[in-house]
XYZ file of N, CA, C and O in Angstrom:
440
model
N -4.176 -4.943 4.203
C -4.486 -3.615 4.007
C -6.143 -4.118 4.304
O -6.561 -4.471 2.629
N -7.070 -3.412 4.672
C -8.411 -3.939 4.830
C -8.977 -2.249 4.222
O -8.551 -1.462 3.397
N -10.583 -2.528 3.850
C -11.336 -1.544 3.305
C -11.237 -0.583 5.092
O -11.450 -0.613 6.024
N -11.667 1.425 4.447
C -11.436 1.865 5.421
C -12.945 1.382 6.030
O -13.887 1.497 5.498
N -12.700 2.762 8.204
C -14.012 2.147 7.952
C -14.781 3.486 7.475
O -13.937 4.686 6.984
N -15.871 3.451 8.117
C -16.842 4.409 7.570
C -16.838 5.657 7.687
O -17.164 7.393 7.483
N -16.431 5.913 9.482
C -15.680 6.860 9.813
C -14.267 7.397 9.247
O -14.052 8.844 9.359
N -14.312 6.819 8.463
C -12.592 7.925 8.047
C -13.372 8.581 6.390
O -14.051 8.409 5.187
N -13.347 10.065 6.719
C -14.003 10.981 5.761
C -12.626 12.079 4.893
O -12.617 12.331 4.624
N -11.499 12.426 5.938
C -10.968 13.053 5.258
C -10.065 12.347 4.508
O -8.454 12.024 5.038
N -10.158 12.858 3.201
C -9.338 12.452 2.207
C -8.462 13.230 1.415
O -7.567 12.808 0.984
N -8.057 14.367 2.508
C -6.691 15.454 2.265
C -5.827 15.486 3.181
O -5.949 16.449 4.660
N -4.777 14.843 3.066
C -3.642 14.257 3.495
C -2.930 15.230 4.266
O -3.000 16.062 3.282
N -2.128 15.240 5.319
C -1.502 16.215 6.069
C -0.178 15.599 6.874
O -0.962 14.470 7.554
N 0.592 16.044 6.681
C 1.803 15.873 7.655
C 2.129 16.455 8.147
O 3.404 16.375 8.772
N 1.766 17.361 9.120
C 2.093 18.998 9.061
C 2.069 18.444 10.661
O 1.628 17.112 11.479
N 3.615 18.904 11.383
C 3.240 17.892 12.947
C 4.298 16.669 13.222
O 4.064 15.876 14.254
N 4.730 15.965 11.800
C 5.063 15.002 12.022
C 4.644 13.682 11.642
O 4.938 13.229 13.378
N 2.952 13.832 11.786
C 2.678 12.251 12.347
C 3.066 11.471 12.408
O 3.317 10.903 11.398
N 2.503 10.181 12.863
C 3.274 8.746 12.629
C 1.860 7.780 12.793
O 0.905 8.270 12.820
N 2.615 7.004 11.152
C 1.084 6.201 10.895
C 0.845 5.308 11.990
O 1.925 4.270 12.890
N -0.180 4.599 11.766
C -0.859 3.494 12.503
C -1.466 2.635 12.377
O -1.173 2.002 12.626
N -1.780 2.828 11.165
C -2.709 1.416 10.157
C -2.858 2.510 8.315
O -2.562 3.430 7.846
N -3.447 1.051 7.563
C -2.790 2.222 6.220
C -5.014 1.204 6.223
O -5.386 -0.396 6.970
N -5.817 1.572 4.607
C -6.808 1.459 4.628
C -7.130 1.596 3.131
O -6.188 2.341 2.644
N -8.096 1.135 2.269
C -8.152 0.793 1.519
C -9.949 1.777 1.091
O -10.622 1.406 1.643
N -9.537 2.715 0.388
C -10.967 3.102 -0.042
C -10.903 3.718 -1.423
O -10.329 4.521 -2.133
N -11.804 3.082 -2.196
C -12.603 2.854 -3.728
C -11.111 3.247 -4.642
O -10.914 1.623 -4.270
N -10.484 3.551 -5.196
C -8.996 3.036 -5.265
C -7.736 3.756 -5.553
O -7.585 3.769 -5.472
N -8.135 4.205 -3.903
C -6.483 4.450 -2.925
C -6.862 4.100 -1.401
O -7.457 3.332 -1.057
N -4.426 4.228 -1.567
C -4.955 4.158 -0.218
C -4.380 4.660 0.503
O -4.140 5.640 0.230
N -4.406 4.581 1.768
C -4.005 6.467 2.963
C -3.876 5.436 3.867
O -3.948 4.186 4.245
N -2.615 5.844 3.996
C -2.187 5.848 5.668
C -2.458 6.834 6.686
O -2.593 7.808 6.211
N -3.172 6.246 7.455
C -3.551 6.961 8.610
C -3.384 7.340 9.714
O -1.873 6.868 10.127
N -3.142 8.059 10.823
C -2.420 8.749 11.493
C -2.810 8.298 13.416
O -4.305 7.777 13.225
N -1.726 7.926 13.214
C -1.319 6.103 15.019
C -2.861 7.568 16.185
O -3.623 6.525 16.170
N -3.111 8.539 15.304
C -3.597 9.491 17.411
C -5.056 9.648 17.394
O -5.740 9.827 17.442
N -5.172 9.101 15.021
C -6.415 9.893 14.557
C -6.763 9.268 13.210
O -6.576 9.772 12.081
N -7.057 7.934 12.945
C -7.373 7.299 12.355
C -8.846 7.346 11.771
O -8.734 6.923 10.183
N -9.146 8.490 11.403
C -9.895 9.875 10.823
C -9.421 10.702 10.073
O -9.876 11.114 9.039
N -8.011 10.479 9.883
C -7.362 11.459 9.161
C -5.660 10.931 8.941
O -5.580 10.115 9.446
N -5.778 10.932 7.703
C -4.966 10.108 6.613
C -3.578 11.601 6.617
O -3.792 12.440 6.828
N -2.350 10.447 6.559
C -1.390 11.224 6.187
C -0.742 11.431 4.967
O -0.078 12.342 4.369
N -0.926 10.083 3.369
C -0.820 9.973 2.357
C -1.289 9.258 2.336
O -2.180 8.946 2.766
N -1.274 9.157 0.595
C -2.483 8.404 -0.616
C -1.408 8.603 -1.529
O -0.298 9.126 -1.663
N -1.640 6.727 -1.643
C -1.858 6.625 -3.528
C -3.094 6.143 -4.123
O -3.746 5.477 -3.779
N -2.968 6.611 -4.964
C -4.206 6.559 -6.199
C -3.575 5.005 -6.605
O -2.794 5.315 -7.209
N -4.754 3.837 -6.765
C -4.270 2.598 -7.478
C -5.457 2.555 -9.346
O -5.655 3.212 -8.759
N -4.048 1.936 -10.078
C -4.161 2.282 -10.864
C -6.288 0.628 -11.352
O -5.673 -0.810 -10.184
N -6.096 0.593 -12.413
C -7.123 -0.961 -11.882
C -6.549 -1.777 -12.776
O -6.442 -1.968 -14.409
N -6.033 -2.583 -11.957
C -5.268 -3.580 -12.433
C -4.773 -4.362 -11.304
O -5.343 -3.791 -9.612
N -3.402 -5.248 -10.556
C -2.669 -5.399 -9.929
C -1.346 -4.542 -9.643
O -0.732 -4.112 -10.629
N -1.019 -4.064 -8.660
C -0.852 -3.049 -7.992
C 0.547 -3.416 -7.283
O -0.426 -4.460 -5.749
N 1.475 -3.704 -7.545
C 2.294 -4.488 -6.420
C 3.087 -2.347 -5.985
O 2.578 -1.713 -6.258
N 2.379 -2.944 -3.669
C 3.109 -0.941 -3.393
C 3.649 -1.397 -1.991
O 3.826 -2.258 -1.441
N 4.301 -0.893 -2.442
C 5.498 -0.576 -1.020
C 5.114 -0.119 -0.243
O 5.024 1.112 -0.512
N 5.229 -0.480 0.875
C 4.951 1.118 1.779
C 5.049 0.574 2.588
O 5.801 -0.661 3.890
N 5.967 1.872 3.368
C 7.154 2.041 3.950
C 7.044 3.269 5.324
O 7.519 4.221 5.093
N 6.115 2.683 6.785
C 5.606 3.951 7.485
C 4.769 4.998 6.459
O 3.981 4.544 5.848
N 4.881 6.503 6.635
C 4.397 7.288 5.414
C 4.394 7.232 3.887
O 3.083 7.403 3.825
N 5.699 6.403 3.343
C 5.917 6.586 2.151
C 5.047 5.021 1.489
O 4.855 4.132 2.209
N 3.626 5.848 0.917
C 2.985 4.444 -0.454
C 3.592 4.731 -1.291
O 3.290 5.424 -2.311
N 4.429 4.173 -2.171
C 4.538 4.180 -3.698
C 4.646 2.176 -4.186
O 4.229 1.663 -3.912
N 3.793 2.903 -5.957
C 3.856 1.949 -6.725
C 5.615 1.032 -6.733
O 6.475 1.868 -7.208
N 6.130 -0.453 -6.751
C 7.317 -0.746 -6.707
C 7.310 -1.185 -8.010
O 6.236 -2.282 -8.514
N 8.619 -1.300 -8.899
C 9.042 -1.943 -9.679
C 9.940 -2.642 -10.581
O 10.894 -2.380 -10.578
N 8.844 -3.679 -9.937
C 9.191 -5.558 -9.849
C 10.165 -5.410 -11.554
O 11.057 -6.880 -11.055
N 9.205 -4.902 -12.267
C 10.419 -5.782 -13.356
C 12.260 -4.782 -13.355
O 12.669 -6.406 -13.956
N 11.911 -4.297 -12.580
C 13.727 -3.323 -12.813
C 14.467 -3.325 -11.592
O 15.558 -3.083 -11.469
N 14.099 -3.296 -10.921
C 14.501 -3.596 -9.553
C 13.956 -4.879 -8.910
O 13.447 -6.011 -8.502
N 15.062 -5.631 -8.442
C 14.969 -7.036 -7.846
C 14.488 -6.606 -6.031
O 15.027 -5.852 -5.634
N 13.917 -7.519 -5.479
C 13.060 -7.417 -4.381
C 14.397 -7.674 -3.360
O 14.715 -9.180 -3.249
N 14.026 -7.378 -1.961
C 15.408 -7.563 -1.158
C 14.914 -8.370 -0.164
O 12.724 -7.788 -0.144
N 14.718 -9.484 0.620
C 13.967 -10.566 1.079
C 14.063 -9.275 2.221
O 13.066 -9.509 3.137
N 15.266 -8.647 3.388
C 14.920 -8.199 4.417
C 14.145 -6.513 4.139
O 13.775 -6.724 5.165
N 14.166 -6.068 3.214
C 13.222 -4.209 3.407
C 12.279 -4.628 2.304
O 10.829 -4.218 3.484
N 12.051 -4.453 0.950
C 11.383 -5.366 0.290
C 9.908 -6.301 1.127
O 8.689 -5.740 0.699
N 10.287 -7.005 0.916
C 9.510 -7.902 0.848
C 8.422 -8.321 1.585
O 7.774 -8.829 1.994
N 9.092 -8.054 3.117
C 8.062 -7.764 3.904
C 7.036 -6.383 4.283
O 6.362 -5.966 4.979
N 7.906 -5.011 3.527
C 6.758 -4.124 3.067
C 5.768 -3.984 1.867
O 5.086 -2.693 1.185
N 6.053 -5.728 1.153
C 4.770 -5.492 -0.717
C 3.847 -6.368 -0.408
O 3.676 -7.123 0.626
N 2.819 -5.492 -0.321
C 1.763 -6.039 -0.960
C 0.593 -6.170 -2.420
O 1.694 -4.889 -2.618
N 0.284 -7.143 -2.537
C -0.765 -6.549 -3.821
C -1.709 -5.735 -3.930
O -2.850 -7.388 -2.775
N -2.834 -5.291 -4.850
C -3.362 -4.661 -3.731
C -4.633 -5.088 -5.806
O -4.304 -4.425 -6.959
N -5.766 -5.738 -5.706
C -6.001 -5.568 -7.397
C -7.438 -5.128 -6.970
O -7.999 -4.857 -6.669
N -7.324 -3.722 -8.591
C -8.228 -3.278 -8.014
C -8.770 -3.303 -9.268
O -8.405 -3.405 -10.717
N -10.813 -3.659 -9.741
C -11.720 -3.541 -10.916
C -12.563 -2.829 -10.257
O -13.454 -2.674 -9.213
N -12.622 -1.247 -11.408
C -13.912 -0.740 -11.937
C -14.086 -0.256 -9.587
O -15.256 0.441 -9.216
N -12.610 0.198 -9.795
C -13.129 0.589 -8.380
C -12.766 0.523 -6.822
O -13.333 0.956 -6.324
N -12.939 -0.957 -6.943
C -13.105 -1.317 -5.908
C -12.137 -2.244 -5.798
O -11.504 -3.296 -6.777
N -11.046 -2.223 -4.474
C -9.540 -2.824 -4.390
C -9.419 -3.128 -2.801
O -10.097 -2.344 -2.350
N -9.322 -4.807 -3.224
C -8.564 -5.358 -1.762
C -6.713 -6.337 -1.715
O -6.689 -6.099 -2.890
N -6.740 -6.087 -0.596
C -5.502 -7.401 -1.261
C -5.436 -8.324 -1.552
O -6.863 -8.762 -1.302
N -4.262 -8.756 -2.798
C -4.706 -10.257 -2.530
C -3.294 -11.221 -2.135
O -2.565 -9.796 -1.829
N -3.053 -12.190 -3.590
C -1.664 -12.172 -2.544
C -1.717 -12.950 -3.938
O -2.543 -13.370 -4.804
N 0.271 -13.339 -3.980
C -0.154 -14.526 -5.692
C 1.548 -14.206 -4.837
O 2.209 -14.060 -4.388
N 1.924 -14.760 -6.832
C 3.803 -14.631 -7.250
C 4.501 -13.095 -7.813
O 3.187 -12.450 -8.945
N 4.872 -13.149 -7.827
C 5.653 -11.950 -8.411
C 7.116 -11.871 -9.119
O 7.735 -12.158 -7.627
N 6.977 -11.781 -10.412
C 8.880 -11.758 -10.962
C 9.679 -10.719 -10.756
O 9.351 -10.028 -11.315
N 10.291 -10.810 -9.589
C 11.237 -9.624 -10.225
C 12.359 -9.856 -10.841
O 12.376 -10.026 -12.467
N 13.414 -8.527 -11.152
C 14.551 -9.021 -11.802
C 14.986 -9.901 -11.780
O 15.852 -10.859 -13.106
N 15.493 -10.621 -10.539
C 16.429 -11.771 -10.788
C 15.182 -13.294 -9.985
O 16.058 -14.198 -9.896
N 14.566 -13.468 -9.178
C 13.716 -14.415 -9.289
C 12.140 -14.694 -8.779
O 11.604 -12.520 -9.080
N 11.305 -15.472 -7.842
C 10.130 -15.414 -8.585
C 10.200 -15.088 -6.641
O 11.065 -15.214 -5.937
N 9.265 -14.559 -5.721
C 9.132 -14.434 -4.944
C 7.148 -14.126 -4.876
O 6.376 -14.341 -5.075
N 7.049 -15.237 -3.434
C 5.900 -14.830 -2.995
C 5.247 -13.806 -2.331
O 5.929 -13.640 -1.283
N 4.316 -12.980 -2.356
C 3.682 -11.751 -1.733
C 2.326 -13.210 -0.930
O 1.291 -13.200 -1.561
N 2.187 -12.404 0.580
C 1.210 -13.557 0.931
C 0.498 -12.177 1.719
O 1.017 -11.023 2.348
N -0.849 -12.576 1.858
C -1.651 -11.421 2.624
C -1.113 -11.750 4.270
O -0.650 -12.622 4.471
N -0.877 -9.965 4.463
C -1.210 -10.021 6.038
C -1.282 -9.630 6.858
O -2.352 -9.215 6.167
C-alpha cells in the first residue's frame, strides 16, 4: 500500500453505482480503497491508529483484524493482511511477525 498520489483529493468516499476497487493508498493516517475507473475518488476508508495496525483488505472492505482472538487462515486472511505503522499521522506499510490465536505468521510487504 503506497502513499496516495497528489491528484487524490476526494476523501468523501462513495459506493454508489457499485464501483470496483482498483488500488489502495494511504494519506495522513487513513487508508483508502480507490475507484478502479477513477483513482482520484475513493470507495471506502479506514482511520488508522497511532501504532502498528494489522489491516485486512478484501475488495471494498478495509478493517482492523483482531489477531489476538481470531486464527489467521492461510488461504483467506494471510494474503489480504497488511501491517501499517503510523507515527505522528504519517503511515507506511511495514513488515513483521504477527502472533495470532494459534501460531506465528510472517506478513510481507506486497
